[in-house]
mmCIF file of C-alpha atoms in Angstrom:
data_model
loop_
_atom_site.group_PDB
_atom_site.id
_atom_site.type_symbol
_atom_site.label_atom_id
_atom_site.label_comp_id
_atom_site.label_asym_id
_atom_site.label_seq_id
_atom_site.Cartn_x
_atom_site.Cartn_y
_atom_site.Cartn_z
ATOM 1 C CA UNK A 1 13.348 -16.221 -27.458
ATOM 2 C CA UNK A 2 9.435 -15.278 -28.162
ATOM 3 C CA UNK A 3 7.351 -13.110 -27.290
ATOM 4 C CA UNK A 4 3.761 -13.587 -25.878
ATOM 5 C CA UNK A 5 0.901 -11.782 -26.748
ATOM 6 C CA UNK A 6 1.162 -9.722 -23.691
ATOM 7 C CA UNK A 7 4.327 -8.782 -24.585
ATOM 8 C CA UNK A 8 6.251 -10.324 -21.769
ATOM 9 C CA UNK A 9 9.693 -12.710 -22.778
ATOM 10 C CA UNK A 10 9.084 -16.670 -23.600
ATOM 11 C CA UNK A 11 12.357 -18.496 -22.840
ATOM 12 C CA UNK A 12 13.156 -21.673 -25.979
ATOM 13 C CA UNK A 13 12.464 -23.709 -23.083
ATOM 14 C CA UNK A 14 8.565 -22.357 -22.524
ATOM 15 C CA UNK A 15 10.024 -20.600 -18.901
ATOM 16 C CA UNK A 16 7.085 -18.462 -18.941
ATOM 17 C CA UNK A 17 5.452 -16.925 -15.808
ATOM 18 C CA UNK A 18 2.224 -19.366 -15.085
ATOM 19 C CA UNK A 19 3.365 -22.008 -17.607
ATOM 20 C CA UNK A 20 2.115 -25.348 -16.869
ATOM 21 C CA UNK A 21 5.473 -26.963 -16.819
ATOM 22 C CA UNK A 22 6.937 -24.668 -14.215
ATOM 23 C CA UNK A 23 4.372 -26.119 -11.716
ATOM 24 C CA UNK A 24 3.285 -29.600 -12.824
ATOM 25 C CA UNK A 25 6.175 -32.069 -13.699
ATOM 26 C CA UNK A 26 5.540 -34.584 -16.814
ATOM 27 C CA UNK A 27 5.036 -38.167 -16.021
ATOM 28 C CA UNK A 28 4.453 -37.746 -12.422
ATOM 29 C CA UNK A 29 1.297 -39.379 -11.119
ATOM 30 C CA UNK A 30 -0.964 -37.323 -9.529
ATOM 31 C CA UNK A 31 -2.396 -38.410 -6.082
ATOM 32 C CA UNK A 32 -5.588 -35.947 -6.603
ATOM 33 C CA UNK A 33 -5.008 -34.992 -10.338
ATOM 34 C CA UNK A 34 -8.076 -32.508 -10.483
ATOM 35 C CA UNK A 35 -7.730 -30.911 -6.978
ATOM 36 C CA UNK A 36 -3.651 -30.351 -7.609
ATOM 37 C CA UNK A 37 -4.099 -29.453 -11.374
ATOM 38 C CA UNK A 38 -6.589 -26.741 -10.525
ATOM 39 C CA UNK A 39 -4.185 -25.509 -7.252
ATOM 40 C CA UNK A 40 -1.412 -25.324 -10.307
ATOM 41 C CA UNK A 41 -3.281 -23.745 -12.562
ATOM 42 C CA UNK A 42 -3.992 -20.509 -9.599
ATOM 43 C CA UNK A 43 -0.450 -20.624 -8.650
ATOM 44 C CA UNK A 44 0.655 -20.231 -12.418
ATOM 45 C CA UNK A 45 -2.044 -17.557 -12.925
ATOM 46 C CA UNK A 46 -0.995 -15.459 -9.515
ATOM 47 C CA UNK A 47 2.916 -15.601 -10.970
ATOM 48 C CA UNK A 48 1.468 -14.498 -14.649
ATOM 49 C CA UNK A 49 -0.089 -11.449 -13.474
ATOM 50 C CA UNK A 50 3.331 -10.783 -10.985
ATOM 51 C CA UNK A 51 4.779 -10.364 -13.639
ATOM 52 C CA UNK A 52 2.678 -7.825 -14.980
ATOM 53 C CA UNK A 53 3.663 -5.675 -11.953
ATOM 54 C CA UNK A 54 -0.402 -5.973 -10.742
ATOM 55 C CA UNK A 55 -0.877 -5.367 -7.124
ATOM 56 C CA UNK A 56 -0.795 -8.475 -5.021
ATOM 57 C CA UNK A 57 -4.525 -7.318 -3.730
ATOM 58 C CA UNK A 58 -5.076 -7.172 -6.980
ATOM 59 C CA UNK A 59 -3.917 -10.835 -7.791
ATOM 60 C CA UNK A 60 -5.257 -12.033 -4.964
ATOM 61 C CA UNK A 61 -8.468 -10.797 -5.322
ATOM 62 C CA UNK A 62 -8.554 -12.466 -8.429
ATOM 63 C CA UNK A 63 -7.654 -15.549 -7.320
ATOM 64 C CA UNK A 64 -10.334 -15.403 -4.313
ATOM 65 C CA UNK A 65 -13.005 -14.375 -6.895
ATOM 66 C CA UNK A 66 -11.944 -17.799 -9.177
ATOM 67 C CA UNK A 67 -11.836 -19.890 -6.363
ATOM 68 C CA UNK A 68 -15.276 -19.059 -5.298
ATOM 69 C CA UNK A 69 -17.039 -19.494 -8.973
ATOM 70 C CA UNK A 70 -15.272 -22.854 -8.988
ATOM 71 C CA UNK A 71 -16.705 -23.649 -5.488
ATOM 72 C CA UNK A 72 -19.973 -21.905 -6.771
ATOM 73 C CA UNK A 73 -20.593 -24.268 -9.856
ATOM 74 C CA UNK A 74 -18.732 -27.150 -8.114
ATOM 75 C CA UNK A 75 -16.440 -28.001 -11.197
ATOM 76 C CA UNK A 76 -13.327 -27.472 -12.261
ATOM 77 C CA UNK A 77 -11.831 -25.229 -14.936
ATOM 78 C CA UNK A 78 -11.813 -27.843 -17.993
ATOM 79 C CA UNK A 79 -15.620 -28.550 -17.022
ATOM 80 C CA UNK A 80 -16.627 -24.483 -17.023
ATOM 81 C CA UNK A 81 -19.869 -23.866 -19.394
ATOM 82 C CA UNK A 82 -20.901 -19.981 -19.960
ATOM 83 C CA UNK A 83 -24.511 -20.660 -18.661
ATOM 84 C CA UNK A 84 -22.522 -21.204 -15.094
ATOM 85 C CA UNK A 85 -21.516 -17.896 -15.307
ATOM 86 C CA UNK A 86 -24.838 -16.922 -16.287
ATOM 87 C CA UNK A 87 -26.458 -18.245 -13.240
ATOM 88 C CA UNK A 88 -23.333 -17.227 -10.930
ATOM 89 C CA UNK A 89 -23.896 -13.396 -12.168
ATOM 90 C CA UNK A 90 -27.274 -13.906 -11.572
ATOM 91 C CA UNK A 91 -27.529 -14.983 -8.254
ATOM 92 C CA UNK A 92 -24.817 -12.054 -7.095
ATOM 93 C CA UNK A 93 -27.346 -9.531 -8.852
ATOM 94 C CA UNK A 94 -30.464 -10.760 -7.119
ATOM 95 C CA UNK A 95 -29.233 -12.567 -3.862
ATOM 96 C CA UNK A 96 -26.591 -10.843 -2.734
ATOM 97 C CA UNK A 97 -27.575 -7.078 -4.815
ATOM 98 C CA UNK A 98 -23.989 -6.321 -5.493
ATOM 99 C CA UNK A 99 -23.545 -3.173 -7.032
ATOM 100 C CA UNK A 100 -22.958 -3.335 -10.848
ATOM 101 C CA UNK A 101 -19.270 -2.219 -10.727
ATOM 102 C CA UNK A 102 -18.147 -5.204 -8.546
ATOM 103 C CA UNK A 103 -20.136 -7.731 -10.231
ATOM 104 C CA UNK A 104 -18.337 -6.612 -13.707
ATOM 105 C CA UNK A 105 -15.166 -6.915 -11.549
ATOM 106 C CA UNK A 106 -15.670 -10.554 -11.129
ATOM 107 C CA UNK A 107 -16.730 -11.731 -14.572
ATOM 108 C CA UNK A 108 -13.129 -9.782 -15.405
ATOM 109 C CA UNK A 109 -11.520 -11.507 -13.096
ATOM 110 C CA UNK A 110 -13.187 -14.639 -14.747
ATOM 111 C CA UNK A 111 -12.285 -13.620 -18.062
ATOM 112 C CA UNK A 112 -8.784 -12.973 -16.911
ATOM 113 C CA UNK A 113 -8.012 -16.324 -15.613
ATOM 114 C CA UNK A 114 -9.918 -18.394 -18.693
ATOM 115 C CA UNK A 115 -7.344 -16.587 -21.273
ATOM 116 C CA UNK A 116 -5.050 -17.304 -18.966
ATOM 117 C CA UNK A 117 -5.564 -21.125 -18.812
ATOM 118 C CA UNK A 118 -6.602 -21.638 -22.808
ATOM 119 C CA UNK A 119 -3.394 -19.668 -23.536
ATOM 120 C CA UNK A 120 -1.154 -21.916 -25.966
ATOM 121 C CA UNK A 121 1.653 -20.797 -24.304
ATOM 122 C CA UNK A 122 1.075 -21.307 -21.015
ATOM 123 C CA UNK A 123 0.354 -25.480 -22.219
ATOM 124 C CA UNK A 124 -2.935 -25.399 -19.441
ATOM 125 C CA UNK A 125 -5.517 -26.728 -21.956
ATOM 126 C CA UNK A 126 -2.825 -29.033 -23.341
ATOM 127 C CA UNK A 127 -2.322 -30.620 -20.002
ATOM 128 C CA UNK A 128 -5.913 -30.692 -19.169
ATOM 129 C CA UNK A 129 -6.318 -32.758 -23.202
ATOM 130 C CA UNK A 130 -3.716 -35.378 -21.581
ATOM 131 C CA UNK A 131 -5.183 -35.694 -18.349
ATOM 132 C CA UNK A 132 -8.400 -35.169 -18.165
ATOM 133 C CA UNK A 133 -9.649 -35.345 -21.834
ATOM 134 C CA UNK A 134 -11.057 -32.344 -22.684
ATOM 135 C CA UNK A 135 -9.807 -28.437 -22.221
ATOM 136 C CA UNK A 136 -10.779 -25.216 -20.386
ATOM 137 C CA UNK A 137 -12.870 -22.817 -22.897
ATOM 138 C CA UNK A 138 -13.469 -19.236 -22.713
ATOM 139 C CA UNK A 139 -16.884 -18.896 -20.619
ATOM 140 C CA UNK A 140 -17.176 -14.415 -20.174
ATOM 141 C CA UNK A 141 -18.380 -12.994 -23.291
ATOM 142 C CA UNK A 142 -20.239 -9.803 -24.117
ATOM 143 C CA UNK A 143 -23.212 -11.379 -24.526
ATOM 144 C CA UNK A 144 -23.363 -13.109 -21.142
ATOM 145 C CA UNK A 145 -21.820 -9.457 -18.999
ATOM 146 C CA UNK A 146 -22.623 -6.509 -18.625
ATOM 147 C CA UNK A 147 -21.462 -3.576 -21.147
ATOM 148 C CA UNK A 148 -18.957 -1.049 -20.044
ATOM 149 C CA UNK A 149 -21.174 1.784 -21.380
ATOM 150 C CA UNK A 150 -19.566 4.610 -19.062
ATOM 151 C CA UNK A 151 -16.559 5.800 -18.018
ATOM 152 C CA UNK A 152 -17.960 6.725 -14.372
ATOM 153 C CA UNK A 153 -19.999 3.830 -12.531
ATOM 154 C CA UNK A 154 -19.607 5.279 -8.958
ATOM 155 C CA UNK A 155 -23.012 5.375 -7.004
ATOM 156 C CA UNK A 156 -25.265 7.865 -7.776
ATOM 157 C CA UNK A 157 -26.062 8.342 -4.103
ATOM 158 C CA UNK A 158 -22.432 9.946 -3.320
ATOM 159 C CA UNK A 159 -22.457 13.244 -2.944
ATOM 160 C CA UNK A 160 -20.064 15.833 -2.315
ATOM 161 C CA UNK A 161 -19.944 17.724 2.028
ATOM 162 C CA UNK A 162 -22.619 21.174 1.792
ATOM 163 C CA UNK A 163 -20.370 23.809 3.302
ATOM 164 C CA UNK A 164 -22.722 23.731 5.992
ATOM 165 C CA UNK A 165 -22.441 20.011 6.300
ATOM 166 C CA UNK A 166 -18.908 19.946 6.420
ATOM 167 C CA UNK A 167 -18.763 23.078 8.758
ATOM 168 C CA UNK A 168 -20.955 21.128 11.447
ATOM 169 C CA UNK A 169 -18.656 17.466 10.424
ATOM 170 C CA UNK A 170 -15.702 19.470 11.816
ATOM 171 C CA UNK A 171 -17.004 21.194 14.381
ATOM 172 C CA UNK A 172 -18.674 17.753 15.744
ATOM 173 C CA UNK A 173 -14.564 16.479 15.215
ATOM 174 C CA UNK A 174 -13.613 19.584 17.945
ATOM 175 C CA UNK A 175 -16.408 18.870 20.112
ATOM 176 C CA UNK A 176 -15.584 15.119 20.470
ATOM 177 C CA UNK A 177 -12.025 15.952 21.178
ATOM 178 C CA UNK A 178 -12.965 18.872 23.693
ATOM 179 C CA UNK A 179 -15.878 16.128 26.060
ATOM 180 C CA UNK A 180 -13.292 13.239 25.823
ATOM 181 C CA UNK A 181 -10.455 15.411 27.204
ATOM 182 C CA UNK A 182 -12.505 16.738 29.612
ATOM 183 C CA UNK A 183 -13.332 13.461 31.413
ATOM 184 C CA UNK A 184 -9.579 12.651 31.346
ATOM 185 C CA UNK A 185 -9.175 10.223 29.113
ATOM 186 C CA UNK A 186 -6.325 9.174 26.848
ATOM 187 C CA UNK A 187 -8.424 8.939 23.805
ATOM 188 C CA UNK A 188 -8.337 12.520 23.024
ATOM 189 C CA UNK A 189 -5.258 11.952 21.325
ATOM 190 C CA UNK A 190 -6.767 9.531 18.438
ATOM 191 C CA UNK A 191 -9.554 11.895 18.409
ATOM 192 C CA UNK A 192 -7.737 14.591 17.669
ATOM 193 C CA UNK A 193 -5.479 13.261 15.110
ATOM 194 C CA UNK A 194 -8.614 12.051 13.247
ATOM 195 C CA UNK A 195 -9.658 15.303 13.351
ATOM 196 C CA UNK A 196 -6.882 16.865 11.893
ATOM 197 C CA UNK A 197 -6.896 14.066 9.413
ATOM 198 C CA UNK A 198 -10.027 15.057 8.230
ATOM 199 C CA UNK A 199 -9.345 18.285 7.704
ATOM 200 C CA UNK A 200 -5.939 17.562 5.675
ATOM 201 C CA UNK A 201 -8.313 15.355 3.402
ATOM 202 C CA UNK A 202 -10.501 17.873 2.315
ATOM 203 C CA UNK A 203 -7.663 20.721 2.638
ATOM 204 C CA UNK A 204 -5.781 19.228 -0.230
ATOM 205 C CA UNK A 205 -8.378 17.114 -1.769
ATOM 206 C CA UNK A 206 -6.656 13.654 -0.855
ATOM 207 C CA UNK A 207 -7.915 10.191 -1.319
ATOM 208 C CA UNK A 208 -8.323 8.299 1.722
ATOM 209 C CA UNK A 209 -4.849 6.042 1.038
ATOM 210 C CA UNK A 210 -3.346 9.518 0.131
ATOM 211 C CA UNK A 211 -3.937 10.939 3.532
ATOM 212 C CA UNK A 212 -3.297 7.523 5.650
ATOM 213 C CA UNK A 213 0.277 7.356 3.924
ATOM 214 C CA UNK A 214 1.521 10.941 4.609
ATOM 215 C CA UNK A 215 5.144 11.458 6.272
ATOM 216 C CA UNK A 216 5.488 14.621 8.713
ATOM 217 C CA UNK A 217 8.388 15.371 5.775
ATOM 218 C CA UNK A 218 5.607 15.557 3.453
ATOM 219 C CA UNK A 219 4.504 19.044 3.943
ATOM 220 C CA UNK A 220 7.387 22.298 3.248
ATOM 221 C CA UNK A 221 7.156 25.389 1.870
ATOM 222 C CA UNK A 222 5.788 27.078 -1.220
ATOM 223 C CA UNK A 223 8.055 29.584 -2.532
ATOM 224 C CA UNK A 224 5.200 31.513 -4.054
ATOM 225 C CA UNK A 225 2.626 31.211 -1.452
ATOM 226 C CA UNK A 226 5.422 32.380 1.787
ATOM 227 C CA UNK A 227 2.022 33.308 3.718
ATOM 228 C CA UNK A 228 1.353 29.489 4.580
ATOM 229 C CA UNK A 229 5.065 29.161 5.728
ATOM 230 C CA UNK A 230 5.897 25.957 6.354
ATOM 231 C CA UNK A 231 2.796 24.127 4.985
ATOM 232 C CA UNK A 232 2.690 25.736 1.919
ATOM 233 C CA UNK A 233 1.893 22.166 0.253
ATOM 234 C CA UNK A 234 1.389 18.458 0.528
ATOM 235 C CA UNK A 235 3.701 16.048 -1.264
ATOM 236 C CA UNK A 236 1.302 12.944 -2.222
ATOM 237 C CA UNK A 237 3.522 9.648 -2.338
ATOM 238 C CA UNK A 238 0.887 7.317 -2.516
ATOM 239 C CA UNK A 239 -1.400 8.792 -5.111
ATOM 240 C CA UNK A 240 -4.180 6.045 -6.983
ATOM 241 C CA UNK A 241 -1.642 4.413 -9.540
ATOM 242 C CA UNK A 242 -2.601 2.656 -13.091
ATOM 243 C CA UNK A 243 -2.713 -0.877 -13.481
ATOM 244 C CA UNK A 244 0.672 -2.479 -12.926
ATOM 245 C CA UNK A 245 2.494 0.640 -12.354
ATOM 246 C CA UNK A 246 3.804 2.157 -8.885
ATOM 247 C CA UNK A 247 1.396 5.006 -7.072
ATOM 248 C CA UNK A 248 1.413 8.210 -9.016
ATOM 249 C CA UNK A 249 3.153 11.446 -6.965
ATOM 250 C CA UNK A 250 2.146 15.226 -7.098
ATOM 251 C CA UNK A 251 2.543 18.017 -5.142
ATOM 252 C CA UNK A 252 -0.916 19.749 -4.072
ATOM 253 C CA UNK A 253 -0.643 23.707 -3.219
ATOM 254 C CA UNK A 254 -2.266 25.162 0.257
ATOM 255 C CA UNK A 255 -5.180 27.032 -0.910
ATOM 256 C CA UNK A 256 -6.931 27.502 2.564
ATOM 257 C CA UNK A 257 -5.779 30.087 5.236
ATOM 258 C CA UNK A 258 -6.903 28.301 8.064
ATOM 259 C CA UNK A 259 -4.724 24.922 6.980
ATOM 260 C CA UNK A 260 -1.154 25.854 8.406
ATOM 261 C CA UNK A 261 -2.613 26.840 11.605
ATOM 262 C CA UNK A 262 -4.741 23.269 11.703
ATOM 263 C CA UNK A 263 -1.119 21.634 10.533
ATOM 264 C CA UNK A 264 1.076 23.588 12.947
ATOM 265 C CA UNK A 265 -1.211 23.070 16.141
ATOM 266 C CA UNK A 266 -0.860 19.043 15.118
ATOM 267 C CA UNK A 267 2.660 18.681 14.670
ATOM 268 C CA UNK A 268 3.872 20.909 17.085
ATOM 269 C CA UNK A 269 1.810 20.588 20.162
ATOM 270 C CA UNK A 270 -0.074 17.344 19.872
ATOM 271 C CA UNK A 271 1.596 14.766 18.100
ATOM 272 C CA UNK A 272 5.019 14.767 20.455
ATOM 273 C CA UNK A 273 2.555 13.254 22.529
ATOM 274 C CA UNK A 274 2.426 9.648 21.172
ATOM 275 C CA UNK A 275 6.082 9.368 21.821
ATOM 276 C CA UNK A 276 6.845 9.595 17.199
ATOM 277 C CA UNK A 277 10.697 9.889 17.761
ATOM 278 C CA UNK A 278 11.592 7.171 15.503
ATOM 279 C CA UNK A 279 8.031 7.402 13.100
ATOM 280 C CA UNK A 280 7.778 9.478 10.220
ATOM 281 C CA UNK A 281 4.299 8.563 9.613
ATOM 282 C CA UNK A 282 2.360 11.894 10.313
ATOM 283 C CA UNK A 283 -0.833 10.156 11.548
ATOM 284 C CA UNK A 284 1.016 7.682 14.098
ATOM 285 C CA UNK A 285 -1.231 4.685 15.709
ATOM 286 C CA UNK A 286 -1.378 3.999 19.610
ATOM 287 C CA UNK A 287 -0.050 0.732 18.774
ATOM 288 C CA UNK A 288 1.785 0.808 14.693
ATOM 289 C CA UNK A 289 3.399 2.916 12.584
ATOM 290 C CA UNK A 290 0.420 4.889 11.104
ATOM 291 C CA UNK A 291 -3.315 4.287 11.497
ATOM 292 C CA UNK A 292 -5.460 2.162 9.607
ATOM 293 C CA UNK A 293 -8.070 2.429 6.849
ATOM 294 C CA UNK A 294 -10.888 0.452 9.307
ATOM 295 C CA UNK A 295 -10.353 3.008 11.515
ATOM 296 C CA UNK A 296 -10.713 6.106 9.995
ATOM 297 C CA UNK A 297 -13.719 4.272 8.737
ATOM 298 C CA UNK A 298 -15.344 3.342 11.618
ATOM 299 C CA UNK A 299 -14.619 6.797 13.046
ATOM 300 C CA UNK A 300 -15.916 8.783 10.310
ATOM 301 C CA UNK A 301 -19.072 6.564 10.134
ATOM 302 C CA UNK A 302 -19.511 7.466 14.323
ATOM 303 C CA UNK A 303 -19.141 10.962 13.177
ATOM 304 C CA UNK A 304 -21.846 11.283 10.079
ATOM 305 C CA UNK A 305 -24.513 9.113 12.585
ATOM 306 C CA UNK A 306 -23.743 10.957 15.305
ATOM 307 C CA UNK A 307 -25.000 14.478 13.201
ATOM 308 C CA UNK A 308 -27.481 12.489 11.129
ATOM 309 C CA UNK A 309 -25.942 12.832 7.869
ATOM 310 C CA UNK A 310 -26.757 10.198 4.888
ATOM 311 C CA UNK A 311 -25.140 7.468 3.265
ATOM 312 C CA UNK A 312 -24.440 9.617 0.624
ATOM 313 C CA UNK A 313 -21.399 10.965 2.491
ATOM 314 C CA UNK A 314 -18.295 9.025 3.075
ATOM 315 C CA UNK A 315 -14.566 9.557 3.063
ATOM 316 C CA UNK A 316 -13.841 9.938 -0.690
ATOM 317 C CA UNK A 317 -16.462 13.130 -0.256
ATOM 318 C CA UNK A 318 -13.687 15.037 1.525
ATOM 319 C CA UNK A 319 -12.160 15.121 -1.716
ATOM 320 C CA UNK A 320 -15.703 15.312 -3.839
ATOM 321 C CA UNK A 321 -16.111 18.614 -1.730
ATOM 322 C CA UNK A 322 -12.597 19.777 -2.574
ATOM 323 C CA UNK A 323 -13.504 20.483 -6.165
ATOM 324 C CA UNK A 324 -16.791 21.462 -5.425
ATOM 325 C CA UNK A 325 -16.358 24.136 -3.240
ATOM 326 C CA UNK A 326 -12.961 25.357 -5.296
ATOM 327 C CA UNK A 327 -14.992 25.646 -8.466
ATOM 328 C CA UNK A 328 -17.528 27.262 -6.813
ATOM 329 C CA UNK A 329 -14.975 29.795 -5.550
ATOM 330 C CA UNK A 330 -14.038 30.296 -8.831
ATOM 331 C CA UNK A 331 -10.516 28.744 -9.203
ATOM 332 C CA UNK A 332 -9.242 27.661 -12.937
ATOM 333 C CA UNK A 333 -10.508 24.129 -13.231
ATOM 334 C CA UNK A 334 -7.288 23.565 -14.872
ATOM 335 C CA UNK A 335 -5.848 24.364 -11.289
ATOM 336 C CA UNK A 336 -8.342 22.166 -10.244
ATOM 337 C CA UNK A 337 -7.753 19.351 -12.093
ATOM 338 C CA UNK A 338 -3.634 19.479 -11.432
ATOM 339 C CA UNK A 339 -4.092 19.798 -7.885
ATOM 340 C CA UNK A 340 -6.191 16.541 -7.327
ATOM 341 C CA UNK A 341 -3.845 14.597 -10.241
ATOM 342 C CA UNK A 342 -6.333 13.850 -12.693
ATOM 343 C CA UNK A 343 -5.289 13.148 -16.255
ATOM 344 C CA UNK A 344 -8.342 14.161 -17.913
ATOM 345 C CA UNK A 345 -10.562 17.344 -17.080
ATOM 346 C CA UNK A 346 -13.737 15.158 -17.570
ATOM 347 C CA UNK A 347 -12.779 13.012 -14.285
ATOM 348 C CA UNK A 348 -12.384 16.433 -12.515
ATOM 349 C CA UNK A 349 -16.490 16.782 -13.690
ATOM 350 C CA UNK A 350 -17.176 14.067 -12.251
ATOM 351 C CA UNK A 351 -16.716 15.489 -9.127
ATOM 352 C CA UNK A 352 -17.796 18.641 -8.949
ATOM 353 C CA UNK A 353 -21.120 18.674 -7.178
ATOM 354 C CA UNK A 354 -21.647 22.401 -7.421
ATOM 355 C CA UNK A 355 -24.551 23.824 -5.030
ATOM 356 C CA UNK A 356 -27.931 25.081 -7.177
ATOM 357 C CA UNK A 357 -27.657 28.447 -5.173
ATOM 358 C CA UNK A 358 -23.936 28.599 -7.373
ATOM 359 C CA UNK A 359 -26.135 27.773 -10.397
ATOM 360 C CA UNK A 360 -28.113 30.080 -9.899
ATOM 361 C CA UNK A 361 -25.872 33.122 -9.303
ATOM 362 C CA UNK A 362 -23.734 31.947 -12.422
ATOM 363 C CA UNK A 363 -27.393 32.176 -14.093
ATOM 364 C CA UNK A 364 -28.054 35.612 -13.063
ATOM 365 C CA UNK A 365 -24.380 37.189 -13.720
ATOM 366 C CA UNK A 366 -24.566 36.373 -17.051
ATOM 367 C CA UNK A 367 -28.249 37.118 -17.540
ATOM 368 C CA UNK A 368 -27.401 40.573 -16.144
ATOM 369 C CA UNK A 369 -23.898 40.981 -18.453
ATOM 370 C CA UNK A 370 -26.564 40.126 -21.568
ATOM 371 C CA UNK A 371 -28.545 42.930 -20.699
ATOM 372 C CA UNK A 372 -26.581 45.613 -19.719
ATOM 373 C CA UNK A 373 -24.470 44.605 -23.321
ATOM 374 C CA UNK A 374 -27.942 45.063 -24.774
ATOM 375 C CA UNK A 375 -29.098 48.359 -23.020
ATOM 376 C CA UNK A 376 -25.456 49.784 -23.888
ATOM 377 C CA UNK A 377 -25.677 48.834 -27.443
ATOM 378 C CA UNK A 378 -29.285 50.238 -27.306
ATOM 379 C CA UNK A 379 -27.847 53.118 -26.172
ATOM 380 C CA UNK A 380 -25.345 53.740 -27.856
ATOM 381 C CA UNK A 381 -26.981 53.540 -31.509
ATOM 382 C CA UNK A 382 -29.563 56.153 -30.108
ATOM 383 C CA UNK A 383 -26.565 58.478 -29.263
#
């Protein structure tokens, strides 16, 4: 028994995830040797990273972004140059204007799948030598990407909800509710689970995934907090996990007044009404188990052009606005940072988009606390 560089198990017999062996048999003629070598060399590279415990959107991604360099520079692996990825990351920049964070997600996924296939132990660029002549070379380098210089590459145009903003967002949410009903139609229901939605998002500070996958069973009561009775907090299941690990949990406190009443109005009254006997999902779809990301999407995007609010505010600022508004309220931002599961306080930062008016009164508290500490000194050595 070995072990590979990655650290996963190599059987005597090379039985490694992806090896060449384990999907191309010796000696057997190949009708379309490049074609079914290449198809190989995918399905060996999906199993490799399997077995890493990666995502299978992750993997497949991947995969998708491979097969379309390949179709982009019309060649196969063993024929890659790094001046085709040159022109490839070129073309996304310019043609398409991807944004820089998914173009360096590509040349990764590039990278990824040329150590993959030059490898020694996974025998790629040995079968490629006996076939084909030549090998598969690394083509992503630093000097052909882009440089990771920053933790945070989100776009600069996101913004965290005003409290005025996200006072008229929700209001808009009750209105839309309160006209649909009133012609009689059955689409008040969606409307006003989407609404509540909403409002759970930014009440807890959840990622869109983290509200989506909520249970009815995932809200209780908080011992020390008995005034928001049975919605004291929010058990997160399905929190943003780390590469090749499962989704992180946490339990986020109710720090609003008005979010048990929001929560008890929606589970009680309205949503007995889909007919959720036998679904624990707490946002049930008309026709599924729980709603879907495209809608909340497409729902939320009705919403912000319907008030003509910018680009600049999507989903994830439910949960931007969270922080915001609680360090502008003065909670700890240790509090802060536990409550919306970050590891590090400096990704809490990164969020907070706190209002210039809250600059300014920080500005003038301690402006005034410097001078009355000066006058009282002052006045005490004259005393």
């Amino acid at each position: 028994m070995r072990v590979s560089e990655g650290g996963g198990c190599v059987g005597t017999d090379g039985s490694i995830p992806g090896a060449a062996r384990l999907h191309l048999v010796d000696g057997v003629t190949l009708l379309r040797p490049e074609e079914q070598v290449f198809t190989a060399m995918l399905a060996g590279f999906a199993n490799q990273q399997l077995a890493r415990n990666l995502a299978r959107s992750t993997v497949e991604g991947r995969e998708n972004t491979v097969k379309a360099f390949a179709a982009y520079v019309n060649a196969y692996p063993w024929q890659w140059a790094p001046a085709m990825v040159d022109e490839w990351l070129g073309d996304l920049r310019s043609l398409r204007e991807l944004k820089r964070s998914t173009i360096r997600s590509y040349s990764e996924a590039v990278r990824a799948f040329c150590h993959f296939v030059t490898d020694p132990l996974y025998e790629w660029a040995a079968t490629c030598e006996e076939r084909f002549g030549t090998h598969p070379i690394q083509i992503v380098h630093e000097w052909n990407t882009a440089v990771h210089v920053q933790e945070h590459e989100a776009d600069a145009a996101k913004r965290a909800f005003t409290k005025g903003e996200l006072h008229a967002f929700f209001a808009h949410c009750d209105d839309e509710v309160a006209r649909i009903r009133a012609f009689g139609r059955k689409g008040w229901l969606p409307a006003f689970r989407d609404a509540t939605l909403f409002k759970t998002a930014y009440a807890f500070g959840l990622r869109r995934n983290e509200t989506r996958m909520l249970d009815a069973a995932d809200f209780g009561r908080n011992p020390h907090g008995t005034e928001f009775g049975e919605y004291g907090r929010c058990q997160v299941r399905y929190g943003k996990a780390k590469k090749g690990s499962l989704p992180k949990r946490r339990t986020v406190l109710t720090v609003w007044a008005w979010t048990p009443d929001v929560l008890d109005e929606w589970f009680t009254d309205v949503r007995p009404l889909f007919g959720t006997d036998n679904n624990p999902a707490a946002w049930p779809s008309e026709r599924g188990l729980r709603i879907g990301c495209q809608r909340l999407n497409s729902r939320f995007l009705a919403y912000r052009q319907a008030l003509g609010l910018d680009d600049g505010l999507d989903f994830h600022s439910f949960r931007r606005s969270y922080v915001t508004h609680l360090i502008e309220d003065g909670w700890d931002p240790r509090f802060v940072q536990e409550q919306v599961g970050h590891e590090h306080a400096s990704t809490t930062s990164i969020y907070t988009y706190v209002s210039s008016d809250f600059r300014t009164r920080t500005l003038r508290r301690h402006l005034d606390a410097t001078i009355a500490a000066a006058l009282q000194a002052q006045t005490g050595g004259e005393s």
